[in-house]
Amino acid sequence: MKLEKFLQDNYGYNPESKKNIKKYIELWKAFYEGNVKSFHNYYIYNGQKKVNKQRYTLNMAKEISEDWADILWSEKCKVSLKNEKTQQQFDELLDILDINTVINQSIEKSGALGTSAVVVSAYDIIKNEDGMTLDVSNAKTRINIVDIDWIYPLSWNNAEITECAFGSVEYIEGQKYIVLSVHKLNDTGNYIIYNHLFKETNGNLTEIEQEDTEEAFDTMSNIKWFAVFKPLLTNNLFNNNPFGIPHYANAIDVLKTVDIDFDAFKNEVKDGRRRTFARAEMFNYDDGEQKLTFDPNDTDIYMLPKGANKDDLIQQDHDNLRTADQINAINTSLNILGSKVGFGENHYHFDGTNLSTATAVISSNSKMARRMKKLQIGYESAIYDLIKAICYVSTQFGAYNINTDDMVIQFDDSIVEDKEAESIRALREYNARLISAVEYRQRIFGETKEVAEEKIREIQELEPETEELVKE
């Protein structure tokens, strides 16, 4: 039995949803890993035979995905909840579950392969003796990133996945197991999570019973226990499909050009290195015993055949390396690539040794700023789903009490606009009575309206005490 066949027979999964894009996924994954066999492995004919070569790579697919993830989500980003008590509980979960890292990695993987997901689950839940109630006193929340290979959409509308199955691999004492969780809506609109465990033998799956896991777990809510991450890019490769496309989906040819240029540069340096030619008789001498004149591992010393000299060899028509021209070619290709993936020109620069990335504050009207705002819209929805699921699971099936009403997700826009300048401008608007103190705190500190009002009340309560201290 195969996993897709099991889902098709039991949950109405349509394998065509992934079959149509499988070849694209494999190509994107190969570029992300930095080794596309049909491209990075090639042959050169030297007049006698075809010589197998491995093309050098700057692995720009990984670089692009990582850079966009770091720009979109870092420790400077903030999730603000309704009140300070709720915020403190969430901040505790933020550290325990390492939520910022999970979000950053999910954005990177979705930017690299088009789609990724984060699945939320609860464990250490004990069913009481009555078989109806649950003991959640020791329950904990877990979050796992799921790659596109293990995402099986069941229902979707307008590209939003509403029902989905997620797989993962576990090894126990060397034995491979497949864990499957299926998230389905029931007739009342609540999500039921169906859990399955399979033992894999020679590629075939055999379902086995799970002792400590509910086969059908009622979440008692219409809140999704998963979040799907996709770049907000129009999918021009296939229609009516729930999967997204990576940043470089329409820049594959440019990725190849960058690596062709970089490979030419590396080979120019390698093939144009200085060599010293020496007669074969000079490679050893006899002072009673044979001794070597040169280190046999030194590739800069080339041994001429006996009786030959350097003039007998085929000579190159020039001795100068063309590295400057090739570095210019690499940077031209990098500029085209940067523009194709939304960074604009001059974002990447190669100096012959290292690849560097522009870090200066960019114009709010630049291509990169516009693309960043566009991507934030799409990822904000996924982050909202994830945070809401984490807080619900940790509250309903855990020891927390977190209210996500009026949640505010604040991205770090400092790369686009100077935050200090923004703060000064907002302060001027406040002093001119164009905005309120609450609006000022919401804009600058990313607080919810309730938290901003609470902070202002605390400050106002302290002011009389400060005046009394001054009088004394």
Short mmCIF file of C-alpha atoms in Angstrom, two decimals:
data_model
loop_
_atom_site.label_atom_id
_atom_site.label_comp_id
_atom_site.label_asym_id
_atom_site.label_seq_id
_atom_site.Cartn_x
_atom_site.Cartn_y
_atom_site.Cartn_z
CA MET A 1 0.00 0.00 0.00
CA LYS A 2 1.19 3.51 -0.85
CA LEU A 3 0.36 6.59 1.23
CA GLU A 4 -1.37 8.47 -1.59
CA LYS A 5 -3.47 5.40 -2.38
CA PHE A 6 -4.52 5.14 1.29
CA LEU A 7 -5.56 8.82 1.32
CA GLN A 8 -7.40 8.41 -1.97
CA ASP A 9 -9.38 5.40 -0.73
CA ASN A 10 -10.15 6.71 2.76
CA TYR A 11 -10.25 10.50 2.53
CA GLY A 12 -11.02 11.34 -1.09
CA TYR A 13 -7.54 12.67 -1.86
CA ASN A 14 -6.99 13.62 -5.50
CA PRO A 15 -3.39 12.70 -6.47
CA GLU A 16 -3.63 14.93 -9.55
CA SER A 17 -3.23 18.01 -7.30
CA LYS A 18 0.42 17.14 -6.76
CA LYS A 19 1.11 15.02 -9.83
CA ASN A 20 0.80 18.05 -12.10
CA ILE A 21 3.54 19.96 -10.29
CA LYS A 22 5.84 17.13 -9.18
CA LYS A 23 8.41 17.81 -11.91
CA TYR A 24 8.56 21.47 -10.85
CA ILE A 25 8.99 20.55 -7.19
CA GLU A 26 11.89 18.23 -8.03
CA LEU A 27 13.57 20.97 -10.07
CA TRP A 28 13.10 23.61 -7.36
CA LYS A 29 14.40 21.23 -4.71
CA ALA A 30 17.50 20.43 -6.78
CA PHE A 31 18.33 24.13 -7.22
CA TYR A 32 17.69 24.75 -3.50
CA GLU A 33 20.12 21.93 -2.66
CA GLY A 34 22.61 23.31 -5.19
CA ASN A 35 22.93 20.28 -7.45
CA VAL A 36 20.75 19.85 -10.55
CA LYS A 37 22.18 16.69 -12.08
CA SER A 38 21.08 17.52 -15.61
CA PHE A 39 22.79 20.91 -15.36
CA HIS A 40 25.61 20.86 -12.80
CA ASN A 41 26.97 17.57 -14.15
CA TYR A 42 28.27 18.02 -17.70
CA TYR A 43 30.90 16.77 -20.16
CA ILE A 44 33.70 18.43 -22.11
CA TYR A 45 35.34 16.73 -25.06
CA ASN A 46 39.16 17.12 -24.97
CA GLY A 47 39.87 15.67 -28.41
CA GLN A 48 40.27 12.15 -27.06
CA LYS A 49 37.25 11.50 -24.85
CA LYS A 50 34.40 13.12 -22.93
CA VAL A 51 35.57 14.25 -19.52
CA ASN A 52 32.96 14.44 -16.72
CA LYS A 53 32.87 17.85 -15.01
CA GLN A 54 31.03 19.22 -11.97
CA ARG A 55 29.85 22.81 -12.43
CA TYR A 56 30.68 25.21 -9.60
CA THR A 57 27.66 26.94 -8.06
CA LEU A 58 26.90 30.03 -5.96
CA ASN A 59 23.72 28.22 -4.81
CA MET A 60 21.64 31.35 -5.29
CA ALA A 61 18.33 29.51 -4.80
CA LYS A 62 19.26 28.91 -1.16
CA GLU A 63 20.61 32.47 -0.84
CA ILE A 64 17.42 34.04 -2.23
CA SER A 65 15.10 31.96 -0.03
CA GLU A 66 17.16 32.63 3.10
CA ASP A 67 17.46 36.36 2.42
CA TRP A 68 13.71 36.84 1.91
CA ALA A 69 13.01 34.83 5.08
CA ASP A 70 15.41 36.98 7.13
CA ILE A 71 13.94 40.19 5.70
CA LEU A 72 10.35 39.11 6.35
CA TRP A 73 10.69 37.58 9.81
CA SER A 74 13.30 38.04 12.53
CA GLU A 75 13.46 38.61 16.27
CA LYS A 76 12.55 42.26 15.58
CA CYS A 77 9.07 41.21 14.43
CA LYS A 78 6.37 41.16 17.07
CA VAL A 79 3.05 39.51 17.87
CA SER A 80 0.97 41.69 20.21
CA LEU A 81 -2.01 40.27 22.10
CA LYS A 82 -4.94 41.91 23.87
CA ASN A 83 -3.56 42.54 27.35
CA GLU A 84 -0.31 42.29 29.25
CA LYS A 85 -1.19 39.08 31.12
CA THR A 86 -2.04 37.30 27.88
CA GLN A 87 1.10 38.71 26.29
CA GLN A 88 3.31 37.33 29.07
CA GLN A 89 1.87 33.84 28.63
CA PHE A 90 2.36 33.98 24.88
CA ASP A 91 5.94 35.24 25.25
CA GLU A 92 6.62 32.19 27.42
CA LEU A 93 5.32 29.93 24.65
CA LEU A 94 7.35 31.94 22.14
CA ASP A 95 10.55 30.82 23.87
CA ILE A 96 9.49 27.26 24.72
CA LEU A 97 8.37 26.44 21.17
CA ASP A 98 10.99 28.64 19.47
CA ILE A 99 8.19 30.12 17.37
CA ASN A 100 10.31 32.81 15.70
CA THR A 101 12.71 30.20 14.32
CA VAL A 102 9.84 28.03 13.09
CA ILE A 103 8.24 30.98 11.27
CA ASN A 104 11.55 32.01 9.69
CA GLN A 105 12.31 28.48 8.51
CA SER A 106 8.77 28.01 7.17
CA ILE A 107 9.05 31.23 5.17
CA GLU A 108 12.41 30.11 3.78
CA LYS A 109 11.17 26.65 2.77
CA SER A 110 8.01 28.01 1.19
CA GLY A 111 10.07 30.58 -0.69
CA ALA A 112 12.33 27.78 -1.92
CA LEU A 113 9.74 25.12 -2.83
CA GLY A 114 6.51 27.09 -3.12
CA THR A 115 4.74 25.71 -0.06
CA SER A 116 5.45 24.61 3.49
CA ALA A 117 3.25 24.04 6.52
CA VAL A 118 3.40 24.04 10.30
CA VAL A 119 1.25 21.51 12.14
CA VAL A 120 0.23 22.06 15.76
CA SER A 121 -0.45 19.12 18.07
CA ALA A 122 -0.97 18.36 21.77
CA TYR A 123 0.62 15.48 23.64
CA ASP A 124 0.60 13.96 27.13
CA ILE A 125 -3.21 14.21 27.23
CA ILE A 126 -4.71 11.48 29.42
CA LYS A 127 -8.23 10.15 28.95
CA ASN A 128 -9.98 9.79 32.32
CA GLU A 129 -11.63 6.57 33.49
CA ASP A 130 -15.05 7.68 32.29
CA GLY A 131 -13.66 7.66 28.75
CA MET A 132 -15.28 11.02 28.06
CA THR A 133 -13.21 13.68 29.84
CA LEU A 134 -9.55 14.50 29.34
CA ASP A 135 -6.83 15.22 31.87
CA VAL A 136 -4.71 18.03 30.38
CA SER A 137 -2.79 18.94 33.53
CA ASN A 138 0.48 17.73 32.00
CA ALA A 139 -0.39 18.39 28.36
CA LYS A 140 2.07 20.24 26.12
CA THR A 141 1.95 21.84 22.70
CA ARG A 142 4.18 20.78 19.82
CA ILE A 143 4.76 22.41 16.41
CA ASN A 144 6.38 20.72 13.41
CA ILE A 145 7.40 22.08 10.01
CA VAL A 146 6.17 19.95 7.10
CA ASP A 147 7.85 20.12 3.69
CA ILE A 148 5.84 20.18 0.47
CA ASP A 149 6.57 16.47 -0.20
CA TRP A 150 4.45 15.53 2.83
CA ILE A 151 1.55 17.94 2.31
CA TYR A 152 -1.61 16.39 0.81
CA PRO A 153 -4.42 18.96 0.30
CA LEU A 154 -7.93 17.50 0.53
CA SER A 155 -10.12 20.60 0.17
CA TRP A 156 -9.33 24.16 -0.87
CA ASN A 157 -10.98 27.31 -2.16
CA ASN A 158 -9.31 30.34 -3.74
CA ALA A 159 -6.02 28.55 -3.06
CA GLU A 160 -6.74 28.43 0.72
CA ILE A 161 -6.36 24.89 2.01
CA THR A 162 -9.16 24.06 4.46
CA GLU A 163 -8.67 20.30 4.88
CA CYS A 164 -5.32 18.59 4.60
CA ALA A 165 -3.23 15.54 5.46
CA PHE A 166 0.36 15.76 6.70
CA GLY A 167 2.96 13.04 6.82
CA SER A 168 6.29 12.67 8.57
CA VAL A 169 9.01 10.03 9.00
CA GLU A 170 10.19 8.55 12.29
CA TYR A 171 12.80 5.89 13.00
CA ILE A 172 12.54 3.60 16.02
CA GLU A 173 15.44 1.16 16.52
CA GLY A 174 16.31 1.51 12.85
CA GLN A 175 12.78 0.76 11.65
CA LYS A 176 11.14 3.38 9.45
CA TYR A 177 7.61 4.53 10.31
CA ILE A 178 5.29 6.99 8.57
CA VAL A 179 3.12 9.15 10.81
CA LEU A 180 0.00 10.60 9.16
CA SER A 181 -2.42 13.18 10.55
CA VAL A 182 -5.56 14.06 8.58
CA HIS A 183 -7.38 17.31 9.41
CA LYS A 184 -11.04 17.12 8.35
CA LEU A 185 -14.12 19.20 9.14
CA ASN A 186 -17.13 17.35 10.54
CA ASP A 187 -20.83 18.16 10.03
CA THR A 188 -20.82 20.71 12.87
CA GLY A 189 -17.83 22.60 11.45
CA ASN A 190 -15.28 21.33 13.97
CA TYR A 191 -11.94 19.89 12.95
CA ILE A 192 -11.37 16.19 13.61
CA ILE A 193 -7.77 14.98 13.43
CA TYR A 194 -7.42 11.37 12.30
CA ASN A 195 -4.09 9.82 13.27
CA HIS A 196 -2.49 6.86 11.48
CA LEU A 197 0.82 5.05 11.90
CA PHE A 198 2.42 2.92 9.19
CA LYS A 199 5.40 0.61 9.22
CA GLU A 200 7.39 0.81 6.01
CA THR A 201 9.02 -2.26 4.51
CA ASN A 202 10.66 -2.05 1.08
CA GLY A 203 8.56 0.97 0.17
CA ASN A 204 5.26 -0.65 1.19
CA LEU A 205 3.19 0.55 4.15
CA THR A 206 1.39 -1.53 6.74
CA GLU A 207 -0.89 0.30 9.18
CA ILE A 208 -0.35 -0.54 12.85
CA GLU A 209 -2.23 0.42 16.00
CA GLN A 210 -1.14 3.30 18.20
CA GLU A 211 -1.36 2.83 21.93
CA ASP A 212 -1.10 6.41 23.21
CA THR A 213 -2.73 8.34 20.37
CA GLU A 214 -6.39 8.99 19.68
CA GLU A 215 -7.35 7.63 16.25
CA ALA A 216 -9.96 10.39 15.86
CA PHE A 217 -9.33 13.48 17.96
CA ASP A 218 -12.06 16.13 18.23
CA THR A 219 -10.48 19.58 18.46
CA MET A 220 -13.87 21.00 19.53
CA SER A 221 -13.34 24.05 17.33
CA ASN A 222 -13.31 25.30 13.75
CA ILE A 223 -9.79 26.63 14.29
CA LYS A 224 -7.26 24.96 11.98
CA TRP A 225 -4.41 23.16 13.72
CA PHE A 226 -2.14 23.90 10.81
CA ALA A 227 -0.86 26.90 8.88
CA VAL A 228 0.15 26.85 5.23
CA PHE A 229 2.97 29.18 4.14
CA LYS A 230 3.15 30.34 0.50
CA PRO A 231 4.70 33.43 -1.13
CA LEU A 232 2.00 35.76 -2.39
CA LEU A 233 2.96 35.22 -6.03
CA THR A 234 0.55 34.47 -8.84
CA ASN A 235 0.92 30.85 -9.89
CA ASN A 236 1.45 31.11 -13.64
CA LEU A 237 2.63 27.50 -14.04
CA PHE A 238 -0.59 25.65 -13.19
CA ASN A 239 -4.18 26.75 -12.55
CA ASN A 240 -6.60 25.83 -9.76
CA ASN A 241 -3.89 24.30 -7.63
CA PRO A 242 -3.47 24.80 -3.86
CA PHE A 243 0.33 24.95 -4.01
CA GLY A 244 2.40 28.10 -4.43
CA ILE A 245 5.54 28.83 -6.43
CA PRO A 246 8.99 29.84 -5.13
CA HIS A 247 10.63 33.23 -5.62
CA TYR A 248 12.77 31.93 -8.49
CA ALA A 249 10.11 29.85 -10.28
CA ASN A 250 10.34 32.19 -13.28
CA ALA A 251 14.09 32.75 -13.02
CA ILE A 252 15.48 29.25 -13.60
CA ASP A 253 17.38 30.32 -16.72
CA VAL A 254 18.99 33.18 -14.80
CA LEU A 255 20.01 30.81 -11.98
CA LYS A 256 21.74 28.71 -14.61
CA THR A 257 23.45 31.75 -16.12
CA VAL A 258 24.87 32.80 -12.74
CA ASP A 259 26.37 29.34 -12.21
CA ILE A 260 27.73 29.17 -15.79
CA ASP A 261 29.47 32.51 -15.22
CA PHE A 262 30.76 31.46 -11.80
CA ASP A 263 31.99 28.11 -13.16
CA ALA A 264 33.86 29.91 -15.95
CA PHE A 265 35.48 32.22 -13.38
CA LYS A 266 36.59 29.33 -11.14
CA ASN A 267 37.98 27.38 -14.08
CA GLU A 268 39.81 30.45 -15.38
CA VAL A 269 41.62 30.77 -12.05
CA LYS A 270 42.25 27.04 -11.81
CA ASP A 271 43.42 26.49 -15.40
CA GLY A 272 45.39 29.75 -15.54
CA ARG A 273 47.44 29.17 -12.40
CA ARG A 274 51.22 29.62 -12.61
CA ARG A 275 53.21 26.43 -13.25
CA THR A 276 56.93 25.66 -13.04
CA PHE A 277 58.24 23.21 -15.66
CA ALA A 278 61.21 20.99 -14.71
CA ARG A 279 63.01 18.19 -16.50
CA ALA A 280 62.28 14.67 -15.25
CA GLU A 281 65.97 14.24 -14.25
CA MET A 282 65.61 17.09 -11.73
CA PHE A 283 62.89 15.41 -9.69
CA ASN A 284 65.36 13.34 -7.72
CA TYR A 285 69.07 13.29 -6.97
CA ASP A 286 71.52 10.71 -5.63
CA ASP A 287 73.75 11.41 -2.64
CA GLY A 288 74.12 7.78 -1.78
CA GLU A 289 70.36 7.23 -1.80
CA GLN A 290 67.53 8.43 -4.03
CA LYS A 291 65.93 11.60 -2.68
CA LEU A 292 63.12 13.78 -4.06
CA THR A 293 63.84 17.35 -5.06
CA PHE A 294 60.21 18.50 -5.00
CA ASP A 295 57.15 17.62 -2.98
CA PRO A 296 55.29 15.03 -5.13
CA ASN A 297 51.97 16.60 -4.06
CA ASP A 298 52.90 20.06 -5.33
CA THR A 299 50.64 20.75 -8.34
CA ASP A 300 52.56 23.92 -9.27
CA ILE A 301 55.59 21.85 -10.38
CA TYR A 302 55.03 20.09 -13.69
CA MET A 303 57.42 17.29 -14.72
CA LEU A 304 58.42 17.32 -18.38
CA PRO A 305 58.98 14.02 -20.18
CA LYS A 306 62.61 12.92 -20.35
CA GLY A 307 64.49 14.76 -23.06
CA ALA A 308 61.75 17.42 -23.45
CA ASN A 309 61.86 21.10 -22.60
CA LYS A 310 59.20 23.79 -22.25
CA ASP A 311 59.55 24.84 -25.89
CA ASP A 312 58.38 21.39 -26.99
CA LEU A 313 54.99 22.00 -25.38
CA ILE A 314 51.86 23.59 -26.86
CA GLN A 315 51.73 27.16 -25.60
CA GLN A 316 48.76 29.40 -24.77
CA ASP A 317 48.34 32.53 -26.86
CA HIS A 318 48.42 34.78 -23.78
CA ASP A 319 49.28 34.64 -20.09
CA ASN A 320 46.75 37.10 -18.65
CA LEU A 321 43.74 35.89 -16.67
CA ARG A 322 40.33 37.22 -17.72
CA THR A 323 38.96 37.27 -14.17
CA ALA A 324 37.95 40.96 -14.20
CA ASP A 325 35.71 40.45 -17.23
CA GLN A 326 34.23 37.32 -15.71
CA ILE A 327 33.50 39.02 -12.39
CA ASN A 328 31.65 41.71 -14.35
CA ALA A 329 29.68 38.98 -16.12
CA ILE A 330 28.76 37.37 -12.79
CA ASN A 331 27.57 40.71 -11.37
CA THR A 332 25.51 41.40 -14.49
CA SER A 333 23.79 38.04 -14.08
CA LEU A 334 23.31 38.67 -10.33
CA ASN A 335 21.64 42.01 -11.09
CA ILE A 336 19.22 40.33 -13.48
CA LEU A 337 18.52 37.59 -10.93
CA GLY A 338 17.99 40.09 -8.10
CA SER A 339 15.48 41.96 -10.21
CA LYS A 340 13.65 38.77 -11.21
CA VAL A 341 13.15 37.65 -7.59
CA GLY A 342 12.02 41.03 -6.27
CA PHE A 343 15.19 42.50 -4.77
CA GLY A 344 15.90 44.90 -7.59
CA GLU A 345 19.34 45.56 -9.06
CA ASN A 346 22.59 45.74 -7.06
CA HIS A 347 21.23 43.63 -4.22
CA TYR A 348 23.91 40.99 -4.75
CA HIS A 349 27.56 41.66 -5.52
CA PHE A 350 30.46 39.29 -6.15
CA ASP A 351 33.99 40.66 -5.65
CA GLY A 352 35.93 37.61 -6.82
CA THR A 353 36.10 36.08 -3.36
CA ASN A 354 32.80 36.57 -1.56
CA LEU A 355 29.14 37.12 -2.36
CA SER A 356 27.80 40.14 -0.47
CA THR A 357 24.27 41.48 0.04
CA ALA A 358 23.18 45.10 0.16
CA THR A 359 22.16 46.10 3.70
CA ALA A 360 21.40 49.82 3.38
CA VAL A 361 17.94 51.26 4.04
CA ILE A 362 16.02 51.15 0.78
CA SER A 363 13.46 53.52 -0.70
CA SER A 364 9.86 52.90 0.30
CA ASN A 365 8.95 53.07 -3.38
CA SER A 366 11.61 50.64 -4.61
CA LYS A 367 10.87 47.29 -6.21
CA MET A 368 12.14 45.47 -3.13
CA ALA A 369 9.95 47.49 -0.76
CA ARG A 370 6.85 46.84 -2.86
CA ARG A 371 7.60 43.12 -3.10
CA MET A 372 8.27 42.95 0.65
CA LYS A 373 4.87 44.52 1.45
CA LYS A 374 3.18 42.13 -0.95
CA LEU A 375 4.83 39.07 0.61
CA GLN A 376 3.98 40.30 4.11
CA ILE A 377 0.26 40.25 3.25
CA GLY A 378 0.39 36.58 2.35
CA TYR A 379 2.60 35.47 5.22
CA GLU A 380 0.65 37.51 7.78
CA SER A 381 -2.35 35.25 7.17
CA ALA A 382 -0.27 32.09 7.72
CA ILE A 383 1.37 33.50 10.86
CA TYR A 384 -2.06 34.50 12.18
CA ASP A 385 -3.36 30.93 11.63
CA LEU A 386 -0.29 29.50 13.35
CA ILE A 387 -0.42 31.77 16.42
CA LYS A 388 -4.17 31.28 16.79
CA ALA A 389 -3.75 27.49 16.64
CA ILE A 390 -0.89 27.47 19.15
CA CYS A 391 -2.79 29.64 21.62
CA TYR A 392 -6.01 27.63 21.25
CA VAL A 393 -4.27 24.27 21.75
CA SER A 394 -2.26 25.59 24.71
CA THR A 395 -5.44 27.00 26.30
CA GLN A 396 -8.05 24.33 25.52
CA PHE A 397 -5.68 21.38 26.01
CA GLY A 398 -3.03 22.90 28.24
CA ALA A 399 -2.32 25.08 31.24
CA TYR A 400 -2.46 28.47 29.49
CA ASN A 401 -5.24 31.02 29.13
CA ILE A 402 -4.46 33.11 26.04
CA ASN A 403 -6.94 35.33 24.21
CA THR A 404 -6.02 36.02 20.57
CA ASP A 405 -8.82 38.52 19.89
CA ASP A 406 -7.46 41.74 18.31
CA MET A 407 -4.09 40.12 17.67
CA VAL A 408 -1.59 42.43 15.93
CA ILE A 409 1.32 41.11 13.85
CA GLN A 410 4.03 43.70 13.35
CA PHE A 411 6.72 43.10 10.73
CA ASP A 412 10.12 44.75 10.85
CA ASP A 413 10.07 47.50 8.22
CA SER A 414 13.31 49.18 9.31
CA ILE A 415 14.99 48.14 6.05
CA VAL A 416 12.47 50.29 4.18
CA GLU A 417 12.04 53.21 6.53
CA ASP A 418 14.17 54.58 9.35
CA LYS A 419 12.27 53.74 12.54
CA GLU A 420 13.78 56.64 14.43
CA ALA A 421 12.60 59.06 11.74
CA GLU A 422 9.16 57.47 11.82
CA SER A 423 9.02 57.84 15.60
CA ILE A 424 9.99 61.52 15.40
CA ARG A 425 7.35 62.16 12.74
CA ALA A 426 4.68 60.38 14.79
CA LEU A 427 5.68 62.40 17.86
CA ARG A 428 5.25 65.64 15.86
CA GLU A 429 1.81 64.47 14.74
CA TYR A 430 0.91 63.71 18.37
CA ASN A 431 2.12 67.13 19.57
CA ALA A 432 0.10 68.74 16.77
CA ARG A 433 -2.93 66.73 17.99
CA LEU A 434 -3.23 64.94 14.65
CA ILE A 435 -3.05 61.51 16.34
CA SER A 436 -3.80 60.30 19.86
CA ALA A 437 -1.33 58.81 22.33
CA VAL A 438 -3.00 55.44 21.78
CA GLU A 439 -2.50 55.65 18.03
CA TYR A 440 1.12 56.70 18.58
CA ARG A 441 1.84 53.60 20.69
CA GLN A 442 0.03 51.35 18.23
CA ARG A 443 2.09 52.65 15.33
CA ILE A 444 5.51 52.81 17.00
CA PHE A 445 5.37 49.94 19.51
CA GLY A 446 2.99 47.66 17.62
CA GLU A 447 0.66 47.35 20.62
CA THR A 448 -3.01 46.48 20.48
CA LYS A 449 -5.47 49.25 21.38
CA GLU A 450 -6.15 47.67 24.80
CA VAL A 451 -2.45 47.35 25.68
CA ALA A 452 -1.73 50.91 24.53
CA GLU A 453 -4.59 52.26 26.66
CA GLU A 454 -3.38 50.25 29.65
CA LYS A 455 0.19 51.57 29.30
CA ILE A 456 -1.05 55.14 29.06
CA ARG A 457 -3.17 54.70 32.21
CA GLU A 458 -0.09 53.37 34.05
CA ILE A 459 1.91 56.43 33.00
CA GLN A 460 -0.87 58.79 34.02
CA GLU A 461 -1.14 57.12 37.44
CA LEU A 462 2.58 57.64 37.99
CA GLU A 463 2.53 61.34 37.09
CA PRO A 464 0.97 62.60 40.39
CA GLU A 465 3.57 60.62 42.35
CA THR A 466 6.33 62.23 40.29
CA GLU A 467 4.94 65.71 41.00
CA GLU A 468 4.85 65.01 44.74
CA LEU A 469 8.47 63.90 44.64
CA VAL A 470 9.44 67.12 42.92
CA LYS A 471 7.67 69.21 45.58
CA GLU A 472 9.55 67.42 48.33
#
